[in-house]
Each structure stands twice: as structure tokens, then as C-alpha cells.
Tab-separated table of C-alpha atoms in Angstrom:
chain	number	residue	atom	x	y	z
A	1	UNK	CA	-144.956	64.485	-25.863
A	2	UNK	CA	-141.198	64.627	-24.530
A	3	UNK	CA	-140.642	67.640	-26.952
A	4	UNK	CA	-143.400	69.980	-26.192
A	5	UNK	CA	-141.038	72.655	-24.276
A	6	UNK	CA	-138.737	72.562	-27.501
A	7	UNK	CA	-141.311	72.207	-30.647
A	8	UNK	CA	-142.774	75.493	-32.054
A	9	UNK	CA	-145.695	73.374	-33.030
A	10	UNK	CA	-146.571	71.899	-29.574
A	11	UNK	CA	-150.181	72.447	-28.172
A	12	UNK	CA	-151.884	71.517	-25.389
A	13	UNK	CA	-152.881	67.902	-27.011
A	14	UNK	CA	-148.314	67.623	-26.714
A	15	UNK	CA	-148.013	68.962	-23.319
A	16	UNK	CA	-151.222	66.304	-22.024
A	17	UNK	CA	-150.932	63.148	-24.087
A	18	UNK	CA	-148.034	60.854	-25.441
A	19	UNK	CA	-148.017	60.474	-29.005
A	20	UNK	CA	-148.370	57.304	-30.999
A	21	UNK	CA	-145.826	55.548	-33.502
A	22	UNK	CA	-147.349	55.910	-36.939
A	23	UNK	CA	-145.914	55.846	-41.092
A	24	UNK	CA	-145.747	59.530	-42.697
A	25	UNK	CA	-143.626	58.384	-45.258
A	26	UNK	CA	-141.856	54.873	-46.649
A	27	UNK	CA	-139.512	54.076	-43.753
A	28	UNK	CA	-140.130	57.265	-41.865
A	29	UNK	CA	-142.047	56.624	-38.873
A	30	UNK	CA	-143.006	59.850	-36.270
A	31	UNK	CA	-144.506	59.674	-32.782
A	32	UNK	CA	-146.144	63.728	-32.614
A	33	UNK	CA	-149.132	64.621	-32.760
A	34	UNK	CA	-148.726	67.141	-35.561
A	35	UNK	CA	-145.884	65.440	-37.853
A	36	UNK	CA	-146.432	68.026	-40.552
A	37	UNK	CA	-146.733	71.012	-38.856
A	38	UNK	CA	-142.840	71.880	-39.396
């Protein structure tokens, strides 16, 4: 992931593999790894 030097919730899965698009809420669409985490 792009963000893993600035997110307090980044682990190795962040700093090795790109994240997928994917619906958390209605109209709210994340690409991490750990969308809930913070």
C-alpha cells in the first residue's frame, strides 16, 4: 500500500502487497488492507 510509511495500522501485508478496491459501506469504497483498523 502507498500509505504504509504514514498509517499507524500498516503491517507487513501494507508494506508487501497493493490493496484491492472493495465496499465497507454504501458509496464508500477503501483500497487497505485493514479498512477498520482506525
Amino acid at each position: 500500500c502507498r500509505f504504509h510509511t504514514r498509517c499507524a495500522a500498516a503491517t507487513s501485508l501494507c508494506r508487501n502487497e497493493r490493496p484491492v478496491l472493495s465496499l465497507v459501506d454504501r458509496n464508500h469504497f477503501v483500497a487497505c488492507h485493514h479498512p477498520r483498523a482506525g
